[in-house]
Amino acid sequence: MNLLAPILFMTLMVTVLACATLDRRRKRSPAGMVPVSVIVPCFNDGATVEATLRSVFASWPEHLLEVMAINDCSRDDSLAGIERVAREHAVRVIDNKVNMGKAESLNRAVAAARHELVLCLDADTLLTAEAMKDMLARLAHDRRVGAVSCPYKPVNRGFLPAMQAIEYSMLRLGQGAGNVTSTLALWGGCLMVRRAAFAEAGGFSLNAITEDVDLAFKLNRAGWKVEQSFVFVPTHVPAVWRVWVRQKMRWTAGGFQCVFKYPKVWLRNPLQMLFISSYTVLTVSGLYGIAADTSLFSIGQYVADLVARDIPLDAVWRITSIYYGQVLAVKLLTSVGFSLFSLVYVLPTISGIRNWMRIALVVPFSVGYFPLYLLVSLLGFTFWFFRLRRVSHGERAW
């Protein structure tokens, strides 16, 4: 594999790490006890909405909260869960009689909110006091900041959620580095916005495939700064591959929609685009280079010939090691070295000594999960190009 690609990537990686570190170490005074309107849109989230609402009241003083919970024609027991919390806390229950979708439901609720700062919180995401304080501090520190969001940390267990934890850590790094100028994405699960900025940007677009990312681009276009907190918020993520594929296809389609819709925005903030594209190119070129290497095929053919001659397996191993040991060692080191690029994403997901063995996940993430993610992203681009590219302004995209 050409050394130029990894050298360029490492240069960009150091730049991204430096920018992210600079933002994290920037001193910001606490915002103080300010009032916040919290909006929780809910569609078939009966299993999680109650815990989400309770996390809001556990994270901020109730007398400073205006909480609105929207039941958007759920077919499960979401409304019952909302009403249980409403009997204990001040929750304004909005029960849509017609399914409006997340974007329209939030637009109406933000317009009706009493406070200047509005938090949009998904019904499967848990708010924390640390996340609340960091978002408020960022908005108070710079009046040019129009919105702040928090990245996700999966609460469900399993291999697929573990891979997504690394993925979200990767996104957090790239998007957090963008805070130096203005980041190009918002995490819709936990998003705090100024009402003035929200109104100037035009709110959530109904025809946006990912309304949160679209809002980030529109805020940038309107002259507002967008930031990402480095504080994770717990959330439920897809635990089965079918749901995961559908989610990634939508995210990718929404990203391409914004890239083609707002070219001037990302051209003014190229760091994130360079980081994502270079990591993608490095992944593809690295894996392709290893897979296409004919020496590996030659080794396999040589071993097969020895086995066909009824030579014992231990002897096959010794003979192969003598003739091809150096080649195999180089290929192994290449694979391991390639995986180490992702180590910087894995480390933030390790919370203590007990789960330090999670560091081994760097290999399946690098050589399995991320390449599969790229393949699904290609499907997402195809889906957007052929089906959703011409969604009209007032039409719901998803």
Short mmCIF file of C-alpha atoms in Angstrom, two decimals:
data_model
loop_
_atom_site.label_atom_id
_atom_site.label_comp_id
_atom_site.label_asym_id
_atom_site.label_seq_id
_atom_site.Cartn_x
_atom_site.Cartn_y
_atom_site.Cartn_z
CA MET A 1 0.00 0.00 0.00
CA ASN A 2 1.35 3.43 -0.92
CA LEU A 3 2.74 5.18 2.16
CA LEU A 4 1.49 8.59 1.00
CA ALA A 5 -2.14 7.85 1.95
CA PRO A 6 -1.46 6.88 5.60
CA ILE A 7 1.02 9.77 5.98
CA LEU A 8 -1.55 12.28 4.76
CA PHE A 9 -4.19 10.71 6.95
CA MET A 10 -1.97 10.82 10.03
CA THR A 11 -1.30 14.50 9.36
CA LEU A 12 -5.02 15.17 9.19
CA MET A 13 -5.63 12.99 12.27
CA VAL A 14 -3.15 15.03 14.29
CA THR A 15 -4.87 18.22 13.11
CA VAL A 16 -8.29 16.89 14.10
CA LEU A 17 -7.03 15.75 17.51
CA ALA A 18 -5.40 19.15 18.10
CA CYS A 19 -8.60 21.01 17.19
CA ALA A 20 -10.74 18.73 19.35
CA THR A 21 -8.35 19.10 22.30
CA LEU A 22 -8.32 22.88 21.89
CA ASP A 23 -12.12 22.99 22.04
CA ARG A 24 -12.38 20.65 25.03
CA ARG A 25 -9.85 22.64 27.03
CA ARG A 26 -11.44 25.99 26.32
CA LYS A 27 -12.61 27.52 29.58
CA ARG A 28 -16.32 28.24 29.72
CA SER A 29 -18.05 29.64 32.76
CA PRO A 30 -21.20 27.82 33.92
CA ALA A 31 -24.35 29.27 32.42
CA GLY A 32 -26.12 29.46 35.75
CA MET A 33 -29.65 28.38 36.49
CA VAL A 34 -31.50 29.41 33.36
CA PRO A 35 -34.97 28.30 32.22
CA VAL A 36 -35.20 25.75 29.42
CA SER A 37 -38.08 24.40 27.35
CA VAL A 38 -37.74 20.65 26.71
CA ILE A 39 -39.63 18.96 23.89
CA VAL A 40 -39.86 15.16 23.69
CA PRO A 41 -41.42 13.90 20.43
CA CYS A 42 -42.66 10.34 20.70
CA PHE A 43 -43.75 7.77 18.13
CA ASN A 44 -44.06 4.17 19.34
CA ASP A 45 -41.52 4.71 22.12
CA GLY A 46 -43.60 3.28 24.93
CA ALA A 47 -40.67 1.22 26.24
CA THR A 48 -38.43 4.26 26.79
CA VAL A 49 -40.38 7.52 26.89
CA GLU A 50 -41.15 7.35 30.61
CA ALA A 51 -37.48 6.96 31.53
CA THR A 52 -36.58 9.78 29.15
CA LEU A 53 -39.02 12.21 30.77
CA ARG A 54 -37.86 11.28 34.27
CA SER A 55 -34.24 11.88 33.24
CA VAL A 56 -35.18 15.45 32.32
CA PHE A 57 -36.49 16.23 35.80
CA ALA A 58 -33.47 14.50 37.35
CA SER A 59 -31.08 16.69 35.36
CA TRP A 60 -32.44 20.20 35.92
CA PRO A 61 -34.57 21.97 38.58
CA GLU A 62 -38.24 21.48 37.80
CA HIS A 63 -39.17 25.12 38.40
CA LEU A 64 -36.82 26.07 35.53
CA LEU A 65 -38.32 23.57 33.12
CA GLU A 66 -41.13 23.69 30.63
CA VAL A 67 -41.60 20.13 29.41
CA MET A 68 -43.73 19.21 26.41
CA ALA A 69 -44.23 15.56 25.42
CA ILE A 70 -45.71 14.91 21.97
CA ASN A 71 -47.48 11.66 21.21
CA ASP A 72 -47.51 11.54 17.41
CA CYS A 73 -50.24 8.93 16.92
CA SER A 74 -48.28 6.11 18.55
CA ARG A 75 -49.73 2.63 18.18
CA ASP A 76 -48.28 1.35 21.45
CA ASP A 77 -48.61 2.52 25.08
CA SER A 78 -46.50 5.67 24.63
CA LEU A 79 -49.33 7.97 25.69
CA ALA A 80 -49.90 5.98 28.89
CA GLY A 81 -46.21 6.30 29.80
CA ILE A 82 -46.30 10.06 29.19
CA GLU A 83 -49.43 10.46 31.30
CA ARG A 84 -47.89 8.54 34.19
CA VAL A 85 -45.04 11.04 34.37
CA ALA A 86 -47.48 13.94 33.88
CA ARG A 87 -49.31 12.92 37.05
CA GLU A 88 -46.09 13.44 39.03
CA HIS A 89 -44.43 16.34 37.20
CA ALA A 90 -45.44 19.37 35.16
CA VAL A 91 -45.62 17.91 31.66
CA ARG A 92 -47.69 19.44 28.90
CA VAL A 93 -49.08 16.48 26.96
CA ILE A 94 -49.65 17.07 23.25
CA ASP A 95 -51.60 14.22 21.65
CA ASN A 96 -51.54 14.62 17.87
CA LYS A 97 -54.71 13.35 16.23
CA VAL A 98 -52.90 13.06 12.90
CA ASN A 99 -49.36 11.79 12.46
CA MET A 100 -47.32 14.91 11.63
CA GLY A 101 -43.83 13.48 11.74
CA LYS A 102 -40.96 14.58 13.92
CA ALA A 103 -40.00 17.73 12.02
CA GLU A 104 -43.48 19.28 11.94
CA SER A 105 -44.23 18.27 15.54
CA LEU A 106 -41.05 19.93 16.75
CA ASN A 107 -41.58 23.05 14.64
CA ARG A 108 -44.98 23.64 16.22
CA ALA A 109 -43.74 22.93 19.73
CA VAL A 110 -40.72 25.23 19.42
CA ALA A 111 -43.02 28.02 18.21
CA ALA A 112 -45.20 27.51 21.31
CA ALA A 113 -42.28 27.24 23.78
CA ARG A 114 -42.03 29.92 26.47
CA HIS A 115 -38.25 30.03 26.88
CA GLU A 116 -35.48 31.21 24.57
CA LEU A 117 -33.46 27.99 24.93
CA VAL A 118 -35.18 24.85 23.68
CA LEU A 119 -33.97 21.29 24.08
CA CYS A 120 -35.25 18.68 21.61
CA LEU A 121 -34.82 15.24 23.19
CA ASP A 122 -35.67 11.94 21.51
CA ALA A 123 -37.95 9.62 23.47
CA ASP A 124 -35.28 6.89 23.57
CA THR A 125 -32.49 9.16 24.87
CA LEU A 126 -31.64 9.93 28.49
CA LEU A 127 -30.64 13.43 29.53
CA THR A 128 -27.87 13.91 32.09
CA ALA A 129 -26.98 16.89 34.27
CA GLU A 130 -23.47 16.95 32.77
CA ALA A 131 -24.84 17.16 29.23
CA MET A 132 -27.31 19.87 30.21
CA LYS A 133 -24.61 22.00 31.86
CA ASP A 134 -22.18 21.65 28.96
CA MET A 135 -24.74 22.60 26.32
CA LEU A 136 -25.86 25.63 28.35
CA ALA A 137 -22.26 26.69 29.00
CA ARG A 138 -21.45 26.60 25.29
CA LEU A 139 -24.50 28.69 24.42
CA ALA A 140 -23.74 31.19 27.20
CA HIS A 141 -20.04 31.44 26.30
CA ASP A 142 -20.65 32.59 22.73
CA ARG A 143 -23.82 34.37 21.64
CA ARG A 144 -23.01 33.43 18.04
CA VAL A 145 -23.66 29.75 18.85
CA GLY A 146 -27.16 28.93 17.65
CA ALA A 147 -27.32 25.24 18.56
CA VAL A 148 -25.42 22.56 20.48
CA SER A 149 -25.96 18.80 20.55
CA CYS A 150 -24.56 15.78 22.38
CA PRO A 151 -23.23 12.54 20.84
CA TYR A 152 -24.73 9.17 21.71
CA LYS A 153 -23.56 6.37 23.97
CA PRO A 154 -25.43 3.06 23.48
CA VAL A 155 -27.18 1.72 26.58
CA ASN A 156 -28.06 -1.67 25.12
CA ARG A 157 -25.45 -4.41 25.04
CA GLY A 158 -24.17 -6.74 22.35
CA PHE A 159 -21.68 -6.76 19.49
CA LEU A 160 -23.63 -4.42 17.22
CA PRO A 161 -24.17 -1.73 19.91
CA ALA A 162 -20.46 -2.03 20.82
CA MET A 163 -19.51 -1.32 17.20
CA GLN A 164 -21.85 1.66 17.13
CA ALA A 165 -20.25 3.02 20.30
CA ILE A 166 -16.94 3.17 18.42
CA GLU A 167 -18.65 4.69 15.39
CA TYR A 168 -20.21 7.44 17.52
CA SER A 169 -16.85 8.07 19.15
CA MET A 170 -15.37 8.53 15.68
CA LEU A 171 -18.09 10.98 14.70
CA ARG A 172 -17.68 12.83 17.98
CA LEU A 173 -14.01 13.41 17.27
CA GLY A 174 -14.49 14.69 13.73
CA GLN A 175 -17.50 16.84 14.50
CA GLY A 176 -16.02 18.10 17.77
CA ALA A 177 -12.91 19.28 15.94
CA GLY A 178 -15.24 21.32 13.74
CA ASN A 179 -16.18 23.42 16.76
CA VAL A 180 -13.06 25.50 16.10
CA THR A 181 -14.97 27.07 13.21
CA SER A 182 -18.47 25.59 13.16
CA THR A 183 -19.47 21.96 12.98
CA LEU A 184 -21.64 20.65 10.15
CA ALA A 185 -23.86 18.23 12.04
CA LEU A 186 -26.23 18.07 14.98
CA TRP A 187 -27.26 14.94 16.88
CA GLY A 188 -31.04 15.15 16.81
CA GLY A 189 -31.47 12.94 19.86
CA CYS A 190 -30.23 15.68 22.20
CA LEU A 191 -30.21 19.08 20.54
CA MET A 192 -30.43 22.50 22.24
CA VAL A 193 -31.18 25.54 20.10
CA ARG A 194 -31.86 29.25 20.50
CA ARG A 195 -35.37 30.05 19.35
CA ALA A 196 -34.09 33.14 17.48
CA ALA A 197 -31.56 31.06 15.56
CA PHE A 198 -34.12 28.32 14.92
CA ALA A 199 -36.58 30.84 13.49
CA GLU A 200 -33.95 32.56 11.35
CA ALA A 201 -32.85 29.23 9.88
CA GLY A 202 -36.46 28.31 9.11
CA GLY A 203 -36.82 25.46 11.60
CA PHE A 204 -36.68 21.82 10.66
CA SER A 205 -37.23 21.12 6.97
CA LEU A 206 -40.02 18.67 6.25
CA ASN A 207 -38.27 17.43 3.12
CA ALA A 208 -35.00 16.76 4.95
CA ILE A 209 -34.11 13.09 5.28
CA THR A 210 -32.10 13.90 8.42
CA GLU A 211 -33.72 17.04 9.79
CA ASP A 212 -31.03 17.54 12.46
CA VAL A 213 -28.10 17.64 10.02
CA ASP A 214 -30.15 19.81 7.66
CA LEU A 215 -30.75 22.28 10.51
CA ALA A 216 -27.00 22.43 11.20
CA PHE A 217 -26.32 23.36 7.57
CA LYS A 218 -29.10 25.96 7.58
CA LEU A 219 -27.82 27.56 10.78
CA ASN A 220 -24.33 27.77 9.27
CA ARG A 221 -25.78 29.30 6.13
CA ALA A 222 -27.63 31.91 8.22
CA GLY A 223 -24.41 32.94 9.96
CA TRP A 224 -24.88 31.07 13.24
CA LYS A 225 -22.22 28.87 14.77
CA VAL A 226 -23.01 25.21 15.53
CA GLU A 227 -21.16 23.23 18.18
CA GLN A 228 -21.04 19.66 19.39
CA SER A 229 -20.58 18.80 23.04
CA PHE A 230 -18.11 16.06 23.94
CA VAL A 231 -20.46 14.76 26.64
CA PHE A 232 -22.17 11.50 25.68
CA VAL A 233 -25.87 10.97 26.35
CA PRO A 234 -27.20 7.41 26.82
CA THR A 235 -29.50 6.22 24.07
CA HIS A 236 -30.93 3.04 22.59
CA VAL A 237 -29.38 2.01 19.28
CA PRO A 238 -30.30 -0.68 16.73
CA ALA A 239 -29.57 -4.14 18.11
CA VAL A 240 -30.41 -6.10 14.94
CA TRP A 241 -28.77 -5.73 11.56
CA ARG A 242 -31.99 -5.05 9.62
CA VAL A 243 -32.80 -1.97 11.69
CA TRP A 244 -29.16 -0.89 11.62
CA VAL A 245 -29.04 -1.00 7.82
CA ARG A 246 -32.21 1.05 7.55
CA GLN A 247 -30.88 3.68 9.96
CA LYS A 248 -27.47 4.00 8.25
CA MET A 249 -29.08 4.24 4.83
CA ARG A 250 -31.23 7.11 6.07
CA TRP A 251 -28.32 8.90 7.73
CA THR A 252 -26.16 8.59 4.64
CA ALA A 253 -28.94 9.68 2.29
CA GLY A 254 -29.56 12.69 4.54
CA GLY A 255 -25.87 13.57 4.56
CA PHE A 256 -25.63 13.48 0.77
CA GLN A 257 -28.80 15.55 0.54
CA CYS A 258 -27.18 18.30 2.65
CA VAL A 259 -23.83 18.13 0.83
CA PHE A 260 -25.50 18.72 -2.54
CA LYS A 261 -28.05 21.18 -1.18
CA TYR A 262 -25.64 23.45 0.70
CA PRO A 263 -22.24 23.27 -1.09
CA LYS A 264 -21.10 26.71 0.08
CA VAL A 265 -21.51 25.70 3.72
CA TRP A 266 -19.14 22.73 3.72
CA LEU A 267 -16.69 24.45 1.38
CA ARG A 268 -16.29 27.11 4.10
CA ASN A 269 -15.77 24.38 6.72
CA PRO A 270 -13.72 21.68 4.93
CA LEU A 271 -12.04 19.98 7.92
CA GLN A 272 -14.80 17.45 8.63
CA MET A 273 -15.28 16.57 4.98
CA LEU A 274 -11.53 16.02 4.55
CA PHE A 275 -11.36 13.85 7.65
CA ILE A 276 -14.29 11.62 6.68
CA SER A 277 -13.25 11.29 3.05
CA SER A 278 -9.60 10.53 3.85
CA TYR A 279 -10.53 7.88 6.42
CA THR A 280 -12.86 6.32 3.88
CA VAL A 281 -10.22 6.30 1.14
CA LEU A 282 -7.63 4.85 3.51
CA THR A 283 -10.01 2.09 4.59
CA VAL A 284 -10.92 1.11 1.04
CA SER A 285 -7.35 1.25 -0.27
CA GLY A 286 -5.97 -0.64 2.73
CA LEU A 287 -8.47 -3.47 2.61
CA TYR A 288 -8.35 -3.68 -1.16
CA GLY A 289 -4.56 -3.79 -1.10
CA ILE A 290 -4.55 -6.67 1.38
CA ALA A 291 -7.35 -8.59 -0.35
CA ALA A 292 -5.87 -8.16 -3.83
CA ASP A 293 -2.35 -9.25 -2.87
CA THR A 294 -1.57 -12.33 -4.98
CA SER A 295 1.09 -13.53 -2.53
CA LEU A 296 -1.65 -14.58 -0.12
CA PHE A 297 -3.21 -16.72 -2.83
CA SER A 298 0.18 -18.26 -3.57
CA ILE A 299 0.66 -19.21 0.07
CA GLY A 300 -2.78 -20.81 0.17
CA GLN A 301 -2.07 -22.80 -2.97
CA TYR A 302 1.28 -23.93 -1.58
CA VAL A 303 -0.35 -25.15 1.67
CA ALA A 304 -3.05 -26.98 -0.31
CA ASP A 305 -0.41 -28.78 -2.38
CA LEU A 306 1.41 -29.94 0.77
CA VAL A 307 -1.81 -31.19 2.35
CA ALA A 308 -2.70 -33.03 -0.87
CA ARG A 309 0.59 -34.97 -0.55
CA ASP A 310 -0.56 -36.29 2.86
CA ILE A 311 2.13 -34.35 4.71
CA PRO A 312 1.24 -34.01 8.44
CA LEU A 313 -0.24 -30.64 9.42
CA ASP A 314 2.55 -29.85 11.89
CA ALA A 315 5.09 -30.37 9.13
CA VAL A 316 3.00 -28.22 6.77
CA TRP A 317 3.09 -25.45 9.37
CA ARG A 318 6.89 -25.69 9.77
CA ILE A 319 7.55 -25.77 6.03
CA THR A 320 5.19 -22.86 5.33
CA SER A 321 6.75 -20.84 8.15
CA ILE A 322 10.22 -21.35 6.69
CA TYR A 323 9.30 -20.34 3.15
CA TYR A 324 6.57 -17.72 3.79
CA GLY A 325 6.98 -16.71 7.43
CA GLN A 326 8.29 -13.26 6.58
CA VAL A 327 5.50 -12.58 4.08
CA LEU A 328 2.82 -13.67 6.56
CA ALA A 329 4.37 -11.55 9.30
CA VAL A 330 4.34 -8.47 7.07
CA LYS A 331 0.69 -9.06 6.15
CA LEU A 332 -0.25 -9.56 9.78
CA LEU A 333 1.56 -6.40 10.85
CA THR A 334 -0.09 -4.49 8.00
CA SER A 335 -3.56 -5.57 9.15
CA VAL A 336 -2.80 -4.77 12.79
CA GLY A 337 -1.22 -1.45 11.87
CA PHE A 338 -4.23 -0.53 9.78
CA SER A 339 -6.54 -1.32 12.69
CA LEU A 340 -4.52 0.91 15.03
CA PHE A 341 -5.83 3.95 13.16
CA SER A 342 -9.15 3.29 14.90
CA LEU A 343 -7.62 3.01 18.37
CA VAL A 344 -8.26 6.70 18.99
CA TYR A 345 -12.01 6.01 18.65
CA VAL A 346 -12.05 2.92 20.87
CA LEU A 347 -10.29 4.42 23.89
CA PRO A 348 -13.07 6.91 24.78
CA THR A 349 -15.53 3.99 24.98
CA ILE A 350 -13.51 2.32 27.76
CA SER A 351 -14.78 3.70 31.06
CA GLY A 352 -12.65 1.70 33.51
CA ILE A 353 -10.06 -0.99 34.03
CA ARG A 354 -12.72 -3.69 34.14
CA ASN A 355 -13.61 -3.34 30.47
CA TRP A 356 -10.15 -2.59 29.12
CA MET A 357 -10.40 -5.69 26.92
CA ARG A 358 -12.81 -3.70 24.74
CA ILE A 359 -9.65 -2.44 23.09
CA ALA A 360 -9.67 -5.68 21.08
CA LEU A 361 -12.78 -4.38 19.28
CA VAL A 362 -10.51 -2.13 17.24
CA VAL A 363 -9.83 -5.02 14.82
CA PRO A 364 -13.43 -6.04 13.97
CA PHE A 365 -14.38 -2.38 13.74
CA SER A 366 -11.60 -1.53 11.30
CA VAL A 367 -11.69 -4.60 9.05
CA GLY A 368 -15.36 -5.56 9.38
CA TYR A 369 -17.82 -3.01 10.70
CA PHE A 370 -16.53 0.14 9.04
CA PRO A 371 -16.14 -1.41 5.56
CA LEU A 372 -19.70 -2.74 5.90
CA TYR A 373 -20.77 0.75 6.97
CA LEU A 374 -19.23 2.11 3.76
CA LEU A 375 -21.14 -0.45 1.68
CA VAL A 376 -24.43 0.48 3.35
CA SER A 377 -23.54 4.14 2.83
CA LEU A 378 -23.26 3.46 -0.89
CA LEU A 379 -26.75 1.95 -0.78
CA GLY A 380 -27.92 5.06 1.10
CA PHE A 381 -26.50 7.29 -1.62
CA THR A 382 -28.25 5.19 -4.27
CA PHE A 383 -31.51 5.35 -2.32
CA TRP A 384 -31.27 9.14 -2.08
CA PHE A 385 -30.26 9.62 -5.72
CA PHE A 386 -33.06 7.54 -7.23
CA ARG A 387 -35.90 8.04 -4.73
CA LEU A 388 -35.50 11.09 -2.53
CA ARG A 389 -33.39 13.53 -4.54
CA ARG A 390 -36.41 15.41 -5.82
CA VAL A 391 -38.50 15.59 -2.66
CA SER A 392 -40.50 18.83 -2.86
CA HIS A 393 -40.20 21.55 -0.22
CA GLY A 394 -43.33 20.74 1.75
CA GLU A 395 -43.22 16.97 1.33
CA ARG A 396 -42.14 14.65 4.12
CA ALA A 397 -38.97 12.82 3.15
CA TRP A 398 -39.16 9.96 5.64
#
